[in-house]
């Protein structure tokens, strides 16, 4: 009798599991960043001690530390695009994009942030200040305050990079415009690092 009740209880739980959701509804669209410049397949690179580059994850304010696309209004209000989300946090996506573009444009060995203890070499860090849509200008905006520590510890350099790209519709064009602006910033950083 106990086995029958356990079996019926299990079947009922399985049947209900298709009707119950324990999280938010998934977004209609997931976005990612795609680098405009990539490393060529099968291209070997070498680096001596201290000649590598490590791109660290940038810090970010709370408004962009989530996988949602912020829309900045001119009055200091931030809203988010409905039905759209990043497939990771903007900091992680931007770090991956920046690593790929710097490697492609400079020809340097870019070490993954999780392996930088092997030889950190030159390090790029910073803060992703803005990464969203400027509603008044109808533009995607990416602002990155970078910190560059060259191998050998000869000092610290800082520089602000900014790029904007037009967006026709916030709901449908945010991802493309932000990808364009992020790639523009990455190219600027690669020129600085290189």
CSV table of N, CA, C and O in Angstrom, one decimal, residues 4-66:
chain,number,residue,atom,x,y,z
A,4,UNK,N,2.3,1.9,-3.4
A,4,UNK,CA,1.3,2.5,-4.4
A,4,UNK,C,1.1,4.0,-4.1
A,4,UNK,O,1.1,4.7,-5.1
A,5,UNK,N,1.0,4.4,-2.9
A,5,UNK,CA,0.9,5.8,-2.6
A,5,UNK,C,2.1,6.6,-3.0
A,5,UNK,O,2.0,7.7,-3.5
A,6,UNK,N,3.3,6.0,-2.8
A,6,UNK,CA,4.5,6.7,-3.2
A,6,UNK,C,4.6,6.8,-4.7
A,6,UNK,O,4.9,7.9,-5.2
A,7,UNK,N,4.2,5.8,-5.4
A,7,UNK,CA,4.1,5.8,-6.9
A,7,UNK,C,3.2,6.9,-7.4
A,7,UNK,O,3.5,7.7,-8.3
A,8,UNK,N,1.9,6.9,-6.8
A,8,UNK,CA,0.9,7.9,-7.2
A,8,UNK,C,1.4,9.3,-6.9
A,8,UNK,O,1.2,10.2,-7.7
A,9,UNK,N,2.0,9.5,-5.8
A,9,UNK,CA,2.5,10.8,-5.4
A,9,UNK,C,3.6,11.3,-6.3
A,9,UNK,O,3.7,12.4,-6.7
A,10,UNK,N,4.5,10.3,-6.8
A,10,UNK,CA,5.5,10.7,-7.7
A,10,UNK,C,5.0,11.1,-9.1
A,10,UNK,O,5.4,12.0,-9.7
A,11,UNK,N,4.0,10.3,-9.5
A,11,UNK,CA,3.4,10.6,-10.8
A,11,UNK,C,2.7,11.9,-10.8
A,11,UNK,O,2.8,12.7,-11.7
A,12,UNK,N,2.0,12.2,-9.7
A,12,UNK,CA,1.3,13.5,-9.5
A,12,UNK,C,2.3,14.7,-9.5
A,12,UNK,O,2.1,15.7,-10.2
A,13,UNK,N,3.4,14.5,-8.8
A,13,UNK,CA,4.5,15.5,-8.8
A,13,UNK,C,5.0,15.8,-10.2
A,13,UNK,O,5.3,16.9,-10.6
A,14,UNK,N,5.3,14.7,-10.9
A,14,UNK,CA,5.8,14.9,-12.3
A,14,UNK,C,4.8,15.6,-13.2
A,14,UNK,O,5.2,16.4,-14.0
A,15,UNK,N,3.5,15.3,-13.0
A,15,UNK,CA,2.5,15.9,-13.9
A,15,UNK,C,2.4,17.4,-13.6
A,15,UNK,O,2.2,18.2,-14.5
A,16,UNK,N,2.5,17.8,-12.3
A,16,UNK,CA,2.4,19.2,-11.9
A,16,UNK,C,3.7,20.0,-12.3
A,16,UNK,O,3.6,21.2,-12.5
A,17,UNK,N,4.8,19.3,-12.4
A,17,UNK,CA,6.1,20.0,-12.7
A,17,UNK,C,6.0,20.7,-14.1
A,17,UNK,O,6.7,21.7,-14.3
A,18,UNK,N,5.2,20.2,-15.0
A,18,UNK,CA,5.0,20.9,-16.3
A,18,UNK,C,4.2,22.2,-16.2
A,18,UNK,O,4.2,23.0,-17.0
A,19,UNK,N,3.4,22.3,-15.1
A,19,UNK,CA,2.5,23.5,-14.9
A,19,UNK,C,3.1,24.5,-14.0
A,19,UNK,O,2.6,25.7,-14.0
A,20,UNK,N,4.1,24.2,-13.2
A,20,UNK,CA,4.6,25.1,-12.2
A,20,UNK,C,6.0,25.7,-12.7
A,20,UNK,O,6.8,25.0,-13.2
A,21,UNK,N,6.2,27.0,-12.5
A,21,UNK,CA,7.4,27.6,-12.8
A,21,UNK,C,8.0,28.3,-11.6
A,21,UNK,O,7.2,29.0,-10.8
A,22,UNK,N,9.2,28.1,-11.3
A,22,UNK,CA,9.9,28.6,-10.1
A,22,UNK,C,10.8,29.8,-10.4
A,22,UNK,O,11.7,30.1,-9.7
A,23,UNK,N,10.7,30.5,-11.5
A,23,UNK,CA,11.5,31.6,-11.8
A,23,UNK,C,10.8,32.5,-12.8
A,23,UNK,O,9.7,32.3,-13.2
A,24,UNK,N,11.5,33.6,-13.1
A,24,UNK,CA,10.9,34.5,-14.0
A,24,UNK,C,10.8,33.9,-15.4
A,24,UNK,O,11.5,33.0,-15.8
A,25,UNK,N,9.9,34.5,-16.2
A,25,UNK,CA,9.7,34.0,-17.6
A,25,UNK,C,11.0,34.3,-18.3
A,25,UNK,O,11.6,35.4,-18.2
A,26,UNK,N,11.5,33.4,-19.2
A,26,UNK,CA,12.7,33.7,-19.9
A,26,UNK,C,12.5,34.8,-20.9
A,26,UNK,O,11.4,34.9,-21.4
A,27,UNK,N,13.5,35.6,-21.2
A,27,UNK,CA,13.4,36.7,-22.1
A,27,UNK,C,13.1,36.1,-23.5
A,27,UNK,O,13.5,35.0,-23.9
A,28,UNK,N,12.5,37.0,-24.4
A,28,UNK,CA,12.2,36.6,-25.8
A,28,UNK,C,13.5,36.5,-26.5
A,28,UNK,O,13.7,35.7,-27.4
A,29,UNK,N,14.5,37.4,-26.2
A,29,UNK,CA,15.7,37.5,-26.9
A,29,UNK,C,16.9,37.5,-26.0
A,29,UNK,O,16.9,38.3,-25.0
A,30,UNK,N,17.9,36.7,-26.2
A,30,UNK,CA,19.2,36.8,-25.5
A,30,UNK,C,20.2,37.4,-26.4
A,30,UNK,O,20.4,37.0,-27.6
A,31,UNK,N,21.0,38.3,-25.8
A,31,UNK,CA,22.0,39.1,-26.6
A,31,UNK,C,23.4,38.6,-26.2
A,31,UNK,O,23.6,38.2,-25.0
A,32,UNK,N,24.4,38.8,-27.1
A,32,UNK,CA,25.8,38.6,-26.7
A,32,UNK,C,26.6,39.6,-27.5
A,32,UNK,O,26.0,40.3,-28.4
A,33,UNK,N,27.8,39.7,-27.2
A,33,UNK,CA,28.7,40.6,-28.0
A,33,UNK,C,29.6,39.7,-28.9
A,33,UNK,O,30.1,38.7,-28.5
A,34,UNK,N,29.7,40.2,-30.1
A,34,UNK,CA,30.5,39.5,-31.1
A,34,UNK,C,31.6,40.4,-31.6
A,34,UNK,O,31.4,41.5,-32.0
A,35,UNK,N,32.9,39.9,-31.4
A,35,UNK,CA,34.0,40.7,-31.8
A,35,UNK,C,34.1,41.0,-33.3
A,35,UNK,O,33.9,40.1,-34.1
A,36,UNK,N,34.4,42.2,-33.7
A,36,UNK,CA,34.5,42.6,-35.1
A,36,UNK,C,35.9,42.1,-35.6
A,36,UNK,O,36.0,41.8,-36.8
A,37,UNK,N,36.9,41.9,-34.7
A,37,UNK,CA,38.2,41.4,-35.1
A,37,UNK,C,38.4,40.2,-34.3
A,37,UNK,O,38.3,40.2,-33.1
A,38,UNK,N,38.9,39.1,-34.9
A,38,UNK,CA,39.2,37.9,-34.2
A,38,UNK,C,40.5,37.3,-34.6
A,38,UNK,O,41.1,37.7,-35.7
A,39,UNK,N,41.1,36.5,-33.7
A,39,UNK,CA,42.4,35.9,-34.0
A,39,UNK,C,42.2,34.8,-35.1
A,39,UNK,O,41.2,34.1,-35.0
A,40,UNK,N,43.1,34.8,-36.0
A,40,UNK,CA,43.0,33.8,-37.1
A,40,UNK,C,43.2,32.4,-36.6
A,40,UNK,O,44.1,32.2,-35.7
A,41,UNK,N,42.4,31.4,-37.1
A,41,UNK,CA,42.6,30.1,-36.6
A,41,UNK,C,44.0,29.5,-37.0
A,41,UNK,O,44.6,29.9,-38.0
A,42,UNK,N,44.5,28.7,-36.1
A,42,UNK,CA,45.8,28.1,-36.3
A,42,UNK,C,47.0,29.0,-36.4
A,42,UNK,O,48.0,28.7,-36.9
A,43,UNK,N,46.8,30.2,-35.8
A,43,UNK,CA,47.9,31.2,-35.8
A,43,UNK,C,48.7,31.0,-34.4
A,43,UNK,O,48.1,31.2,-33.4
A,44,UNK,N,49.9,30.6,-34.5
A,44,UNK,CA,50.7,30.4,-33.3
A,44,UNK,C,51.3,31.7,-32.9
A,44,UNK,O,51.7,32.5,-33.7
A,45,UNK,N,51.3,31.9,-31.6
A,45,UNK,CA,51.9,33.1,-31.0
A,45,UNK,C,52.8,32.7,-29.9
A,45,UNK,O,52.5,31.7,-29.2
A,46,UNK,N,53.8,33.5,-29.7
A,46,UNK,CA,54.8,33.2,-28.6
A,46,UNK,C,55.0,34.5,-27.8
A,46,UNK,O,55.0,35.6,-28.4
A,47,UNK,N,55.3,34.4,-26.5
A,47,UNK,CA,55.6,35.5,-25.7
A,47,UNK,C,56.6,35.1,-24.6
A,47,UNK,O,56.5,34.0,-24.0
A,48,UNK,N,57.6,36.0,-24.4
A,48,UNK,CA,58.6,35.7,-23.4
A,48,UNK,C,58.0,36.2,-22.0
A,48,UNK,O,56.9,36.7,-22.0
A,49,UNK,N,58.8,36.0,-21.0
A,49,UNK,CA,58.3,36.5,-19.6
A,49,UNK,C,58.0,38.0,-19.7
A,49,UNK,O,58.7,38.8,-20.1
A,50,UNK,N,56.8,38.3,-19.1
A,50,UNK,CA,56.3,39.7,-19.0
A,50,UNK,C,55.8,40.2,-20.3
A,50,UNK,O,55.4,41.4,-20.4
A,51,UNK,N,55.7,39.5,-21.4
A,51,UNK,CA,55.2,40.0,-22.7
A,51,UNK,C,53.8,39.7,-23.0
A,51,UNK,O,53.3,40.0,-24.0
A,52,UNK,N,53.1,39.0,-22.1
A,52,UNK,CA,51.7,38.7,-22.3
A,52,UNK,C,50.8,39.9,-21.9
A,52,UNK,O,51.3,40.9,-21.3
A,53,UNK,N,49.5,39.8,-22.2
A,53,UNK,CA,48.6,40.8,-21.8
A,53,UNK,C,47.4,40.1,-21.1
A,53,UNK,O,47.0,39.0,-21.6
A,54,UNK,N,47.0,40.6,-20.0
A,54,UNK,CA,45.8,40.0,-19.3
A,54,UNK,C,44.7,41.1,-19.2
A,54,UNK,O,45.0,42.2,-18.7
A,55,UNK,N,43.5,40.8,-19.7
A,55,UNK,CA,42.4,41.7,-19.6
A,55,UNK,C,41.5,41.2,-18.4
A,55,UNK,O,41.0,40.1,-18.5
A,56,UNK,N,41.5,42.0,-17.4
A,56,UNK,CA,40.7,41.6,-16.2
A,56,UNK,C,39.2,42.0,-16.4
A,56,UNK,O,38.9,42.9,-17.2
A,57,UNK,N,38.3,41.4,-15.6
A,57,UNK,CA,36.9,41.7,-15.7
A,57,UNK,C,36.8,43.1,-15.1
A,57,UNK,O,37.2,43.5,-14.0
A,58,UNK,N,36.1,44.0,-15.8
A,58,UNK,CA,35.9,45.4,-15.3
A,58,UNK,C,34.8,45.4,-14.2
A,58,UNK,O,33.9,44.5,-14.2
A,59,UNK,N,35.0,46.3,-13.3
A,59,UNK,CA,33.9,46.5,-12.3
A,59,UNK,C,32.8,47.2,-13.0
A,59,UNK,O,33.0,47.8,-14.1
A,60,UNK,N,31.6,47.3,-12.4
A,60,UNK,CA,30.5,48.0,-13.0
A,60,UNK,C,29.5,48.4,-11.9
A,60,UNK,O,29.4,47.7,-10.9
A,61,UNK,N,28.8,49.5,-12.1
A,61,UNK,CA,27.8,49.9,-11.2
A,61,UNK,C,26.6,48.9,-11.2
A,61,UNK,O,26.5,48.1,-12.1
A,62,UNK,N,25.8,48.9,-10.1
A,62,UNK,CA,24.8,47.9,-10.0
A,62,UNK,C,23.8,47.9,-11.2
A,62,UNK,O,23.3,46.8,-11.5
A,63,UNK,N,23.6,49.0,-11.8
A,63,UNK,CA,22.6,49.1,-12.9
A,63,UNK,C,23.0,48.2,-14.1
A,63,UNK,O,22.2,47.8,-14.9
A,64,UNK,N,24.3,48.0,-14.2
A,64,UNK,CA,24.8,47.1,-15.4
A,64,UNK,C,25.5,45.9,-14.9
A,64,UNK,O,26.2,45.2,-15.6
A,65,UNK,N,25.3,45.5,-13.6
A,65,UNK,CA,25.9,44.3,-13.1
A,65,UNK,C,24.9,43.1,-13.2
A,65,UNK,O,25.1,42.1,-12.6
A,66,UNK,N,23.9,43.4,-14.0
A,66,UNK,CA,22.8,42.4,-14.2
A,66,UNK,C,22.7,42.1,-15.7
A,66,UNK,O,23.1,43.0,-16.5
